[in-house]
Short mmCIF file of C-alpha atoms in Angstrom, two decimals:
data_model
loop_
_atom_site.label_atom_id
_atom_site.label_comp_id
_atom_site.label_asym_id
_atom_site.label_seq_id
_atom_site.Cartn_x
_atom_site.Cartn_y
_atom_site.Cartn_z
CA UNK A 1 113.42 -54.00 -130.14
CA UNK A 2 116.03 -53.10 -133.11
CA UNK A 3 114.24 -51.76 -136.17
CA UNK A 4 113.95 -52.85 -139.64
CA UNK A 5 116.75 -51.36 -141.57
CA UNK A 6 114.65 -50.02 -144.82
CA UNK A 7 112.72 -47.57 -142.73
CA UNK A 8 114.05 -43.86 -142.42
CA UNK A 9 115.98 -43.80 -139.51
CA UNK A 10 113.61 -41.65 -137.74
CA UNK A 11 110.92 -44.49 -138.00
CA UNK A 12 110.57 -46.78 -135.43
CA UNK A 13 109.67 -50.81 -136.15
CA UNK A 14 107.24 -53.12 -134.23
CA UNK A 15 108.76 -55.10 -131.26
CA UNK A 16 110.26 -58.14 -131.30
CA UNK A 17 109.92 -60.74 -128.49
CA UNK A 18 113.53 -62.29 -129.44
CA UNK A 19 114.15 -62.90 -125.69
CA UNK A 20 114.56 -66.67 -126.08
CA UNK A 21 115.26 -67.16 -129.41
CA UNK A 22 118.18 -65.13 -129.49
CA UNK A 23 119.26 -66.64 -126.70
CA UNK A 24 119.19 -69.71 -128.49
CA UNK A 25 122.45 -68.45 -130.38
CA UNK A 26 124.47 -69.69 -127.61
CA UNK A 27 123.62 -70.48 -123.61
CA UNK A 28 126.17 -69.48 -121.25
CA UNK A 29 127.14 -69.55 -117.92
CA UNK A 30 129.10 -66.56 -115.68
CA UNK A 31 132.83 -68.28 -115.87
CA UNK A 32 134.95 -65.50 -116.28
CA UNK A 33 136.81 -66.18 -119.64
CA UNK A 34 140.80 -66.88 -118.83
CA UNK A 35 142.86 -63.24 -119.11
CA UNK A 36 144.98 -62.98 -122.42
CA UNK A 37 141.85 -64.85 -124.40
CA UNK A 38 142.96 -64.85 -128.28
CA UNK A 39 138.76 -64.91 -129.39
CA UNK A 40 138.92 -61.19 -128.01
CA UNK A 41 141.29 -60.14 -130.94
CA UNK A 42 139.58 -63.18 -133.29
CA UNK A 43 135.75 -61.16 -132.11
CA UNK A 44 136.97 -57.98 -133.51
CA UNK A 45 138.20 -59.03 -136.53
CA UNK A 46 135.02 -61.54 -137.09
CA UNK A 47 131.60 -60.36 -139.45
CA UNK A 48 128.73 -61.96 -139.30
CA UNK A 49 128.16 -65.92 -138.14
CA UNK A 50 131.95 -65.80 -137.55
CA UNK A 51 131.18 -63.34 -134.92
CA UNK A 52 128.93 -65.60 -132.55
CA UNK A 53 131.10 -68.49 -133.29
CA UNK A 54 134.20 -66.23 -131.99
CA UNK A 55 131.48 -64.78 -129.35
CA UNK A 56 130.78 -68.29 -128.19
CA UNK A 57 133.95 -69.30 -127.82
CA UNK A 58 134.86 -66.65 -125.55
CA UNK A 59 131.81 -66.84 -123.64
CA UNK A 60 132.98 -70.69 -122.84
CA UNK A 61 129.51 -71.78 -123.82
CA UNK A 62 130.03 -76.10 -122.95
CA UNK A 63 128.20 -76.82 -125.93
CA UNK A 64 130.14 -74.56 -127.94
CA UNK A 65 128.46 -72.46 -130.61
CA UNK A 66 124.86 -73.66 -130.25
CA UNK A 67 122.17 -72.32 -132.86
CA UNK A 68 119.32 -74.76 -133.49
CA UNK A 69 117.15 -72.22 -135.12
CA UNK A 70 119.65 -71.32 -137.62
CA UNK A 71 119.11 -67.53 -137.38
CA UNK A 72 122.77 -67.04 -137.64
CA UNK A 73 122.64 -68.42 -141.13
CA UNK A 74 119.50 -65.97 -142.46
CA UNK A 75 119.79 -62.93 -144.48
CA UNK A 76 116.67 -60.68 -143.06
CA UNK A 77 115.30 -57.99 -145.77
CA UNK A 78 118.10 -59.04 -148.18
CA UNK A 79 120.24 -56.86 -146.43
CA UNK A 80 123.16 -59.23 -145.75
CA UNK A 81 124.44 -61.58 -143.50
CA UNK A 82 126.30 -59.47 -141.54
CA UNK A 83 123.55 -57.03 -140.94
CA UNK A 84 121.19 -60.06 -139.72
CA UNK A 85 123.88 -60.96 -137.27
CA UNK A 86 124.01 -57.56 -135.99
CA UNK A 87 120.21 -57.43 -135.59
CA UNK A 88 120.10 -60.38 -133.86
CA UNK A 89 123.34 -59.48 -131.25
CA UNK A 90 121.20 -55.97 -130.57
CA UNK A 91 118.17 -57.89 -129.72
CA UNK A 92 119.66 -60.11 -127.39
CA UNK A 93 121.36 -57.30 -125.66
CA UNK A 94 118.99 -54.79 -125.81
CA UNK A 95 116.29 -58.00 -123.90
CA UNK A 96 119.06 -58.75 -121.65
CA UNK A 97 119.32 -55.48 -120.12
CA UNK A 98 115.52 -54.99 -120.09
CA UNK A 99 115.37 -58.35 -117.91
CA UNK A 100 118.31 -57.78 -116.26
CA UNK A 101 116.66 -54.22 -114.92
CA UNK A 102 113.21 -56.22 -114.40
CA UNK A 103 114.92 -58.71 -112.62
CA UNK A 104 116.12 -56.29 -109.61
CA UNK A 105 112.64 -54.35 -109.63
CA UNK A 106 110.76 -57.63 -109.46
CA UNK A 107 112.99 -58.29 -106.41
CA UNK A 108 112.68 -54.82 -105.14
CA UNK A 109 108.90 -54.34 -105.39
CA UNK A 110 107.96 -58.22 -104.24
CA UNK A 111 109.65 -56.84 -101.20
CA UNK A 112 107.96 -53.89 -100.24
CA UNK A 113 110.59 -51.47 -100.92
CA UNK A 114 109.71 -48.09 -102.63
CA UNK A 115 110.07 -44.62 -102.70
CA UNK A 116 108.91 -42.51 -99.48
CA UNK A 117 106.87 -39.80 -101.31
CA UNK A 118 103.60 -39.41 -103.37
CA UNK A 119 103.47 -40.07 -106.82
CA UNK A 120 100.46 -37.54 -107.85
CA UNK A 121 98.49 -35.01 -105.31
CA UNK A 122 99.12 -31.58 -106.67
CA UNK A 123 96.58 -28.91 -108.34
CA UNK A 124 94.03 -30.95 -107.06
CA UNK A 125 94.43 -34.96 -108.31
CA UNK A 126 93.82 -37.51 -105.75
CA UNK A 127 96.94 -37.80 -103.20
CA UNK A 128 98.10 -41.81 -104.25
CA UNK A 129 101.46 -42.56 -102.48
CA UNK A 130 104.08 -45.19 -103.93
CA UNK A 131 103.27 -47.17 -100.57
CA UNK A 132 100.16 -47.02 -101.77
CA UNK A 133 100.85 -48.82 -104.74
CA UNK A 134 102.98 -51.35 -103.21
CA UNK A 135 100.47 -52.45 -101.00
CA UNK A 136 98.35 -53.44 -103.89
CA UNK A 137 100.41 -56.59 -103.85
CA UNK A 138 103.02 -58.15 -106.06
CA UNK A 139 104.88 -56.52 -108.72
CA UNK A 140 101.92 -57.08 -111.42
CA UNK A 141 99.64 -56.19 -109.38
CA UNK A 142 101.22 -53.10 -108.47
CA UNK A 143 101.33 -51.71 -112.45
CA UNK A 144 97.68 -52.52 -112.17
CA UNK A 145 97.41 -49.86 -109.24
CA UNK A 146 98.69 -47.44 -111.57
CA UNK A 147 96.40 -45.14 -113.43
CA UNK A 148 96.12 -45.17 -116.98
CA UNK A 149 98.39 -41.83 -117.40
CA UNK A 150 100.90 -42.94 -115.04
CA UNK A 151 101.48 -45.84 -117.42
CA UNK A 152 101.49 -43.66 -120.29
CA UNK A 153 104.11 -41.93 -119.13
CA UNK A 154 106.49 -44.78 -118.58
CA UNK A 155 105.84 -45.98 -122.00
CA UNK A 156 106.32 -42.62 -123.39
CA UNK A 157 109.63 -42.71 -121.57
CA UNK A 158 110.92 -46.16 -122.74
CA UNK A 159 109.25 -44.90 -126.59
CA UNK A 160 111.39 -41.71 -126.31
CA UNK A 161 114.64 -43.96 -125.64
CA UNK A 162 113.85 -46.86 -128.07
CA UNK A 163 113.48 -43.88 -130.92
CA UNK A 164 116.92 -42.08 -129.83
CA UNK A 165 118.93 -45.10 -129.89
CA UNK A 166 117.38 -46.39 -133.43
CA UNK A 167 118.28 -43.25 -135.14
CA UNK A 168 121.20 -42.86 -137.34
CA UNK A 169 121.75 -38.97 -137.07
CA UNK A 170 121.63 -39.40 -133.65
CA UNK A 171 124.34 -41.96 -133.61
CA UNK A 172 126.34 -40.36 -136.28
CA UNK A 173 126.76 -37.42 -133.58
CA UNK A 174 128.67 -39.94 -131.54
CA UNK A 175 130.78 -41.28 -134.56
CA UNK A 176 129.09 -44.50 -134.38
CA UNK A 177 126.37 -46.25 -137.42
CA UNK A 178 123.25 -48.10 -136.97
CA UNK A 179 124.20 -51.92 -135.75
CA UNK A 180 123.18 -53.12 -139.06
CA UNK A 181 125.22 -50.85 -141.33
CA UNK A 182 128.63 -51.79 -139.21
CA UNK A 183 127.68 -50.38 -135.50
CA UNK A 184 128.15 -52.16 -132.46
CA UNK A 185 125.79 -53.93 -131.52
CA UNK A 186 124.13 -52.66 -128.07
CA UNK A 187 125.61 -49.24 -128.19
CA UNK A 188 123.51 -46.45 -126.76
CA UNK A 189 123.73 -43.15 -127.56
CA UNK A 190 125.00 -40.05 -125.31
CA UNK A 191 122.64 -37.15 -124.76
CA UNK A 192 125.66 -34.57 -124.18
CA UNK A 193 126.40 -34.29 -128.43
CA UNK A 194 122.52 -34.16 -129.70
CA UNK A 195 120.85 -32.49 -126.99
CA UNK A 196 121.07 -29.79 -124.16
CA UNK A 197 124.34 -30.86 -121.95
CA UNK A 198 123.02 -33.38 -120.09
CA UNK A 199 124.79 -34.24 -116.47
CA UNK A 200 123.99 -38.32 -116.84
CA UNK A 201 123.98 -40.62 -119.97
CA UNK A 202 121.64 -43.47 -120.13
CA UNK A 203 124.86 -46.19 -120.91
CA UNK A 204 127.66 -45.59 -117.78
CA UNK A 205 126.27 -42.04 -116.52
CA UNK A 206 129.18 -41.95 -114.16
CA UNK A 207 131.96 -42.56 -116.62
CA UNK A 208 133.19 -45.39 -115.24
CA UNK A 209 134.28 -47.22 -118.41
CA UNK A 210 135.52 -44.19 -120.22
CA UNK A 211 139.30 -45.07 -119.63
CA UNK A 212 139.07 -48.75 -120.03
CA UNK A 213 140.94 -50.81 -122.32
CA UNK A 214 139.10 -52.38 -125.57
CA UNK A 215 139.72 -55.60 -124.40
CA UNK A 216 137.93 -54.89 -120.78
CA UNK A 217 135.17 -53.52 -122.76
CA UNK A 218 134.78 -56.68 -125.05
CA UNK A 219 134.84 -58.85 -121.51
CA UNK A 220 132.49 -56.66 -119.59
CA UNK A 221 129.94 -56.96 -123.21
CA UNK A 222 130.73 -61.17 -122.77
CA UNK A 223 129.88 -60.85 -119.18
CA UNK A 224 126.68 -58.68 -119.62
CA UNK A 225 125.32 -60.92 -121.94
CA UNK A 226 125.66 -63.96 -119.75
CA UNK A 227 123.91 -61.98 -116.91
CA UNK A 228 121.07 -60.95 -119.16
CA UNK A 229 120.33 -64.57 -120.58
CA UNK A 230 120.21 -65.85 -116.86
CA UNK A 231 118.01 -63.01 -116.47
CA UNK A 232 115.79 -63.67 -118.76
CA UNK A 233 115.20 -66.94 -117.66
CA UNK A 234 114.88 -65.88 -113.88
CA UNK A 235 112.41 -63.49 -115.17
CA UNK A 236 110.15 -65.78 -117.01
CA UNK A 237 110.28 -68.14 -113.86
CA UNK A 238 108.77 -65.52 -111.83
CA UNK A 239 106.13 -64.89 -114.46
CA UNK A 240 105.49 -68.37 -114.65
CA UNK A 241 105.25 -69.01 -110.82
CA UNK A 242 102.85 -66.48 -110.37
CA UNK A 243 100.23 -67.39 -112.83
CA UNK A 244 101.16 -70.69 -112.23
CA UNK A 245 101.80 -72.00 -108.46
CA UNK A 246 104.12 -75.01 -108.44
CA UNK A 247 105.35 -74.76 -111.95
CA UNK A 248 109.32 -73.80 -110.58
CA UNK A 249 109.65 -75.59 -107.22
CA UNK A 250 112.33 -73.84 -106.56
CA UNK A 251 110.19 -70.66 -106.37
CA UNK A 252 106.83 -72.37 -104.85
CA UNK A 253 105.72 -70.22 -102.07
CA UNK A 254 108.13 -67.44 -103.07
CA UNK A 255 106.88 -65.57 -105.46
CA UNK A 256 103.25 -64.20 -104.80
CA UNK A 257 100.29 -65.04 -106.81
CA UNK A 258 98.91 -63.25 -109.69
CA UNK A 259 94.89 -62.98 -110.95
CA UNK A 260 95.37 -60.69 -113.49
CA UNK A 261 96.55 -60.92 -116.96
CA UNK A 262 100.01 -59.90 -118.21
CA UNK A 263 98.86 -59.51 -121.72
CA UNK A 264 96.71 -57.47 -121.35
CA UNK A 265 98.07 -53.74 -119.65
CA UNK A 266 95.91 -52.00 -119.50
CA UNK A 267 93.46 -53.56 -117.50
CA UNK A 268 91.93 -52.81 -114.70
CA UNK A 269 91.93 -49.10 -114.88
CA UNK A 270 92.25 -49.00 -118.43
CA UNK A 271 89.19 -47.60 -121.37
CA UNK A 272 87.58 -50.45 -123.06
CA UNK A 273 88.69 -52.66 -125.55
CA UNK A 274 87.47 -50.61 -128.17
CA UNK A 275 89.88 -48.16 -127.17
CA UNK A 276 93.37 -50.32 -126.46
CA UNK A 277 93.14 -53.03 -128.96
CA UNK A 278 96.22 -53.54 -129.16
CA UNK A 279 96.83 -53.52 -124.90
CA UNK A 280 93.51 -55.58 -124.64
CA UNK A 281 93.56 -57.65 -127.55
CA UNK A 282 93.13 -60.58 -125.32
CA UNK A 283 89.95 -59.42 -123.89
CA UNK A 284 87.60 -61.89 -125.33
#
């Protein structure tokens, strides 16, 4: 999640679960907006609540621009409107692309599908196949199979990335600033100008939109925000089926139970509470 803007740009600041209310800045469905759209030219010349409005009306949103929360409207850390707006479009599609990602790997795991090797069995550890883990069940209960250093290591990943996209010098080497000090909002950072050559980037490793035209680019953003809201939504239906069976008909007898506890992360094969209070703090 984006950080707060008066710590060093090194720093990293707590998550924020802005999944939905982000999203309440404006629903939208995946109607391709009509070619020549003026609110592509009226988007880049827009700052801050101007921006959704603009953003809105090119994502065809029926309800138009739709923000009953009224975040558009706050000024968060006295840092100006237009910051707060930025903020808030990095959230949403920095959680879009998270669920859109979780989306396809809930679909992929609740299906059996994984990788034909082990994941640990050298100098000695315990051989533990991925088909080992996905026969531990569903998709939940599959991270549960994992051992605690296994999902250290993920989160270690996904820390590493959250910390290289968040800081400035880092973006600077790209000629791009921090989202809230004029960036754009959901731009990742390349690896190639900060770092060893690298042969992949995170953000289009195969170059793909290199060449395209800023107008294409401003669609394809329009378009991957859509997908992410409906992703985020398809996502927490899938949580909510599985804890709860029956609670989206359209998923009853789809989506496999769950018996653990999805706040809680650490657990089974996690220390004690004492330990991860933060990953167990719902324990007791």
């Amino acid at each position: 999640a984006p950080r707060d803007p008066k710590l060093p740009p090194s720093d990293l600041h707590r998550p924020h679960m802005l999944s939905l209310s982000t999203s309440a800045l404006g629903l939208a469905h995946g109607v391709a907006p009509p070619r020549g759209s003026p609110s592509i030219s009226m988007m880049a010349k827009a700052t801050g609540k101007d921006t959704l409005i603009a953003l809105a009306e090119e994502q065809q949103i029926p309800m138009g621009f739709w923000d009953p929360l009224k975040l558009a409207d706050k000024d968060f850390w006295s840092e100006g409107n237009d910051a707060t707006v930025g903020w808030l479009r990095h959230a949403e599609i920095k959680h879009g692309r998270v669920a859109m990602a979780a989306f396809v790997g809930y679909c992929v795991q609740s299906n059996g599908i994984h990788f034909p090797w082990n994941i640990q069995g050298w100098q000695g550890t315990p051989v533990v196949s991925f088909a080992d883990i996905a026969a531990a069940g569903g998709p939940a209960d599959q991270w549960d199979a994992l051992s605690t250093p296994a999902k250290l290591q993920i989160l270690g990943v996904i820390g590493f990335l959250e910390m290289w996209s968040e800081t400035s010098v880092v973006l600077k080497a790209d000629g791009q600033e921090h989202y809230v000090r004029g960036g754009k909002p959901g731009y990742f950072p390349t690896f190639s100008a900060n770092v060893h050559p690298m042969p992949l980037n995170l953000f289009d490793p195969f170059k793909w939109s290199k060449n395209a035209s800023p107008e294409k680019k401003a669609k394809g953003l329009v378009t991957e925000t859509n997908n992410g809201r409906l992703a985020m939504l398809g996502l927490f239906g899938f949580l909510s089926e599985s804890k709860i069976p029956g609670s989206v008909p359209a998923l009853s007898g789809i989506i496999p139970s769950y018996d653990g506890d999805y706040m809680q992360p650490f657990l089974p094969t996690g220390p004690d509470t004492s330990l991860w209070t933060i990953g167990n703090l719902w324990a007791n």
